[in-house]
mmCIF file with all atom_site columns, C-alpha atoms in Angstrom:
data_model
loop_
_atom_site.group_PDB
_atom_site.id
_atom_site.type_symbol
_atom_site.label_atom_id
_atom_site.label_alt_id
_atom_site.label_comp_id
_atom_site.label_asym_id
_atom_site.label_entity_id
_atom_site.label_seq_id
_atom_site.pdbx_PDB_ins_code
_atom_site.Cartn_x
_atom_site.Cartn_y
_atom_site.Cartn_z
_atom_site.occupancy
_atom_site.B_iso_or_equiv
_atom_site.pdbx_formal_charge
_atom_site.auth_seq_id
_atom_site.auth_comp_id
_atom_site.auth_asym_id
_atom_site.auth_atom_id
_atom_site.pdbx_PDB_model_num
ATOM 1  C CA . MET T 1 1  ? -11.375 13.435  -11.230 1.00 49.00 ? 12  MET T CA 1
ATOM 2  C CA . ARG T 1 2  ? -9.292  10.741  -12.881 1.00 77.00 ? 13  ARG T CA 1
ATOM 3  C CA . MET T 1 3  ? -5.939  12.335  -12.020 1.00 84.00 ? 14  MET T CA 1
ATOM 4  C CA . SER T 1 4  ? -6.716  12.191  -8.311  1.00 88.00 ? 15  SER T CA 1
ATOM 5  C CA . SER T 1 5  ? -7.762  8.561   -8.514  1.00 91.00 ? 16  SER T CA 1
ATOM 6  C CA . ALA T 1 6  ? -4.655  7.695   -10.553 1.00 93.00 ? 17  ALA T CA 1
ATOM 7  C CA . LEU T 1 7  ? -2.318  9.319   -8.039  1.00 92.00 ? 18  LEU T CA 1
ATOM 8  C CA . ALA T 1 8  ? -4.159  7.671   -5.141  1.00 94.00 ? 19  ALA T CA 1
ATOM 9  C CA . ALA T 1 9  ? -3.899  4.302   -6.885  1.00 95.00 ? 20  ALA T CA 1
ATOM 10 C CA . LEU T 1 10 ? -0.161  4.785   -7.405  1.00 95.00 ? 21  LEU T CA 1
ATOM 11 C CA . ALA T 1 11 ? 0.341   5.637   -3.736  1.00 95.00 ? 22  ALA T CA 1
ATOM 12 C CA . GLU T 1 12 ? -0.306  2.037   -2.685  1.00 96.00 ? 23  GLU T CA 1
ATOM 13 C CA . PRO T 1 13 ? 2.872   -0.131  -2.867  1.00 96.00 ? 24  PRO T CA 1
ATOM 14 C CA . ARG T 1 14 ? 1.105   -3.353  -3.911  1.00 97.00 ? 25  ARG T CA 1
ATOM 15 C CA . ARG T 1 15 ? -0.534  -1.570  -6.823  1.00 97.00 ? 26  ARG T CA 1
ATOM 16 C CA . ARG T 1 16 ? 2.838   -0.279  -7.991  1.00 97.00 ? 27  ARG T CA 1
ATOM 17 C CA . ARG T 1 17 ? 4.164   -3.849  -7.843  1.00 97.00 ? 28  ARG T CA 1
ATOM 18 C CA . ILE T 1 18 ? 1.179   -5.048  -9.867  1.00 98.00 ? 29  ILE T CA 1
ATOM 19 C CA . LEU T 1 19 ? 1.890   -2.371  -12.479 1.00 97.00 ? 30  LEU T CA 1
ATOM 20 C CA . LYS T 1 20 ? 5.531   -3.477  -12.704 1.00 97.00 ? 31  LYS T CA 1
ATOM 21 C CA . LEU T 1 21 ? 4.410   -7.080  -13.237 1.00 96.00 ? 32  LEU T CA 1
ATOM 22 C CA . ILE T 1 22 ? 1.940   -6.335  -15.995 1.00 97.00 ? 33  ILE T CA 1
ATOM 23 C CA . ALA T 1 23 ? 4.275   -3.858  -17.684 1.00 96.00 ? 34  ALA T CA 1
ATOM 24 C CA . LYS T 1 24 ? 6.276   -6.868  -18.911 1.00 93.00 ? 35  LYS T CA 1
ATOM 25 C CA . ARG T 1 25 ? 3.316   -8.653  -20.491 1.00 95.00 ? 36  ARG T CA 1
ATOM 26 C CA . PRO T 1 26 ? -0.472  -9.000  -20.155 1.00 96.00 ? 37  PRO T CA 1
ATOM 27 C CA . THR T 1 27 ? -1.099  -11.138 -17.072 1.00 96.00 ? 38  THR T CA 1
ATOM 28 C CA . SER T 1 28 ? -4.076  -12.887 -15.483 1.00 95.00 ? 39  SER T CA 1
ATOM 29 C CA . ALA T 1 29 ? -5.221  -12.056 -11.957 1.00 94.00 ? 40  ALA T CA 1
ATOM 30 C CA . GLY T 1 30 ? -4.240  -15.545 -10.849 1.00 93.00 ? 41  GLY T CA 1
ATOM 31 C CA . ASP T 1 31 ? -0.694  -15.143 -12.147 1.00 95.00 ? 42  ASP T CA 1
ATOM 32 C CA . ILE T 1 32 ? -0.455  -11.734 -10.501 1.00 96.00 ? 43  ILE T CA 1
ATOM 33 C CA . ALA T 1 33 ? -1.684  -13.182 -7.187  1.00 96.00 ? 44  ALA T CA 1
ATOM 34 C CA . LYS T 1 34 ? 1.172   -15.721 -7.167  1.00 95.00 ? 45  LYS T CA 1
ATOM 35 C CA . HIS T 1 35 ? 3.586   -12.855 -6.487  1.00 96.00 ? 46  HIS T CA 1
ATOM 36 C CA . PHE T 1 36 ? 1.777   -11.652 -3.346  1.00 96.00 ? 47  PHE T CA 1
ATOM 37 C CA . ASP T 1 37 ? 0.925   -12.913 0.126   1.00 95.00 ? 48  ASP T CA 1
ATOM 38 C CA . VAL T 1 38 ? -2.695  -11.754 -0.142  1.00 93.00 ? 49  VAL T CA 1
ATOM 39 C CA . THR T 1 39 ? -5.854  -13.386 -1.424  1.00 92.00 ? 50  THR T CA 1
ATOM 40 C CA . ARG T 1 40 ? -6.900  -13.376 -5.062  1.00 92.00 ? 51  ARG T CA 1
ATOM 41 C CA . SER T 1 41 ? -9.875  -11.322 -3.950  1.00 94.00 ? 52  SER T CA 1
ATOM 42 C CA . ALA T 1 42 ? -7.511  -8.631  -2.651  1.00 95.00 ? 53  ALA T CA 1
ATOM 43 C CA . ILE T 1 43 ? -5.649  -8.639  -5.972  1.00 96.00 ? 54  ILE T CA 1
ATOM 44 C CA . SER T 1 44 ? -8.965  -8.287  -7.808  1.00 95.00 ? 55  SER T CA 1
ATOM 45 C CA . GLN T 1 45 ? -9.804  -5.277  -5.641  1.00 97.00 ? 56  GLN T CA 1
ATOM 46 C CA . HIS T 1 46 ? -6.434  -3.683  -6.447  1.00 97.00 ? 57  HIS T CA 1
ATOM 47 C CA . LEU T 1 47 ? -7.001  -4.340  -10.155 1.00 97.00 ? 58  LEU T CA 1
ATOM 48 C CA . THR T 1 48 ? -10.425 -2.709  -9.943  1.00 96.00 ? 59  THR T CA 1
ATOM 49 C CA . VAL T 1 49 ? -8.905  0.424   -8.412  1.00 97.00 ? 60  VAL T CA 1
ATOM 50 C CA . LEU T 1 50 ? -6.234  0.489   -11.137 1.00 97.00 ? 61  LEU T CA 1
ATOM 51 C CA . LYS T 1 51 ? -8.868  0.048   -13.862 1.00 96.00 ? 62  LYS T CA 1
ATOM 52 C CA . GLU T 1 52 ? -11.058 2.809   -12.423 1.00 95.00 ? 63  GLU T CA 1
ATOM 53 C CA . ALA T 1 53 ? -7.997  5.069   -12.388 1.00 95.00 ? 64  ALA T CA 1
ATOM 54 C CA . ALA T 1 54 ? -7.454  4.220   -16.090 1.00 94.00 ? 65  ALA T CA 1
ATOM 55 C CA . LEU T 1 55 ? -3.986  2.811   -15.385 1.00 96.00 ? 66  LEU T CA 1
ATOM 56 C CA . VAL T 1 56 ? -4.893  -0.765  -16.315 1.00 97.00 ? 67  VAL T CA 1
ATOM 57 C CA . GLN T 1 57 ? -7.102  -2.237  -18.965 1.00 97.00 ? 68  GLN T CA 1
ATOM 58 C CA . GLU T 1 58 ? -8.644  -5.673  -19.087 1.00 96.00 ? 69  GLU T CA 1
ATOM 59 C CA . ARG T 1 59 ? -9.090  -7.839  -22.147 1.00 95.00 ? 70  ARG T CA 1
ATOM 60 C CA . ARG T 1 60 ? -10.455 -11.300 -22.644 1.00 94.00 ? 71  ARG T CA 1
ATOM 61 C CA . ASP T 1 61 ? -8.419  -14.148 -24.061 1.00 90.00 ? 72  ASP T CA 1
ATOM 62 C CA . GLY T 1 62 ? -10.873 -17.017 -24.313 1.00 91.00 ? 73  GLY T CA 1
ATOM 63 C CA . THR T 1 63 ? -12.087 -17.603 -20.780 1.00 92.00 ? 74  THR T CA 1
ATOM 64 C CA . ARG T 1 64 ? -9.215  -15.678 -19.197 1.00 91.00 ? 75  ARG T CA 1
ATOM 65 C CA . ARG T 1 65 ? -9.079  -12.005 -18.354 1.00 94.00 ? 76  ARG T CA 1
ATOM 66 C CA . LEU T 1 66 ? -5.704  -10.442 -18.956 1.00 97.00 ? 77  LEU T CA 1
ATOM 67 C CA . TYR T 1 67 ? -4.575  -7.193  -17.424 1.00 98.00 ? 78  TYR T CA 1
ATOM 68 C CA . GLU T 1 68 ? -2.182  -4.794  -19.100 1.00 97.00 ? 79  GLU T CA 1
ATOM 69 C CA . LEU T 1 69 ? -1.048  -1.208  -18.716 1.00 97.00 ? 80  LEU T CA 1
ATOM 70 C CA . ASN T 1 70 ? -3.224  1.511   -20.178 1.00 96.00 ? 81  ASN T CA 1
ATOM 71 C CA . ALA T 1 71 ? -0.735  3.848   -21.859 1.00 93.00 ? 82  ALA T CA 1
ATOM 72 C CA . ARG T 1 72 ? -3.263  6.690   -22.102 1.00 92.00 ? 83  ARG T CA 1
ATOM 73 C CA . GLY T 1 73 ? -3.681  6.817   -18.337 1.00 91.00 ? 84  GLY T CA 1
ATOM 74 C CA . PHE T 1 74 ? 0.061   7.128   -17.858 1.00 93.00 ? 85  PHE T CA 1
ATOM 75 C CA . GLU T 1 75 ? 0.323   9.736   -20.598 1.00 92.00 ? 86  GLU T CA 1
ATOM 76 C CA . GLU T 1 76 ? -2.121  11.939  -18.683 1.00 88.00 ? 87  GLU T CA 1
ATOM 77 C CA . ILE T 1 77 ? -0.078  11.599  -15.505 1.00 90.00 ? 88  ILE T CA 1
ATOM 78 C CA . GLN T 1 78 ? 3.151   12.323  -17.322 1.00 90.00 ? 89  GLN T CA 1
ATOM 79 C CA . LYS T 1 79 ? 1.681   15.393  -18.992 1.00 88.00 ? 90  LYS T CA 1
ATOM 80 C CA . THR T 1 80 ? 0.529   16.791  -15.664 1.00 85.00 ? 91  THR T CA 1
ATOM 81 C CA . LEU T 1 81 ? 3.823   16.048  -13.918 1.00 86.00 ? 92  LEU T CA 1
ATOM 82 C CA . ASP T 1 82 ? 5.767   17.543  -16.831 1.00 87.00 ? 93  ASP T CA 1
ATOM 83 C CA . GLU T 1 83 ? 3.976   20.844  -16.239 1.00 83.00 ? 94  GLU T CA 1
ATOM 84 C CA . PHE T 1 84 ? 5.282   20.891  -12.665 1.00 81.00 ? 95  PHE T CA 1
ATOM 85 C CA . TRP T 1 85 ? 8.696   19.618  -13.718 1.00 77.00 ? 96  TRP T CA 1
ATOM 86 C CA . ASP T 1 86 ? 9.138   22.384  -16.295 1.00 72.00 ? 97  ASP T CA 1
ATOM 87 C CA . GLY T 1 87 ? 8.275   25.022  -13.707 1.00 70.00 ? 98  GLY T CA 1
ATOM 88 C CA . ALA T 1 88 ? 10.566  23.483  -11.104 1.00 67.00 ? 99  ALA T CA 1
ATOM 89 C CA . GLN T 1 89 ? 13.485  23.318  -13.535 1.00 65.00 ? 100 GLN T CA 1
ATOM 90 C CA . ARG T 1 90 ? 13.165  27.026  -14.291 1.00 65.00 ? 101 ARG T CA 1
ATOM 91 C CA . LYS T 1 91 ? 13.530  27.780  -10.580 1.00 69.00 ? 102 LYS T CA 1
ATOM 92 C CA . VAL T 1 92 ? 16.603  25.611  -10.083 1.00 61.00 ? 103 VAL T CA 1
ATOM 93 C CA . ARG T 1 93 ? 19.890  27.367  -10.548 1.00 60.00 ? 104 ARG T CA 1
ATOM 94 C CA . VAL T 1 94 ? 22.853  25.323  -11.628 1.00 57.00 ? 105 VAL T CA 1
ATOM 95 C CA . PRO T 1 95 ? 25.906  26.333  -9.561  1.00 63.00 ? 106 PRO T CA 1
ATOM 96 C CA . ARG T 1 96 ? 28.880  27.582  -11.514 1.00 63.00 ? 107 ARG T CA 1
ATOM 97 C CA . ARG T 1 97 ? 32.189  25.837  -11.075 1.00 65.00 ? 108 ARG T CA 1
#
């Protein structure tokens, strides 16, 4: 299920950092790797997990591959979390002053 893979992908701190980086602008794997103390191969593996979870999409720009957020993947997560959030809010009582 995609939701499970998306939540698992988000659980890893490096992947969340990658998402923050590419949220600003489409970025190559090499440019992403400059921000980490791991190999480019490790970054490529993280990007693969994020792509499989539909959180990142890849596009070609000449010979380069650029990675950017996939809004649809995040919309699905938000929709699911909103269902829980709405239920939780109904159970919370605001104290009177």
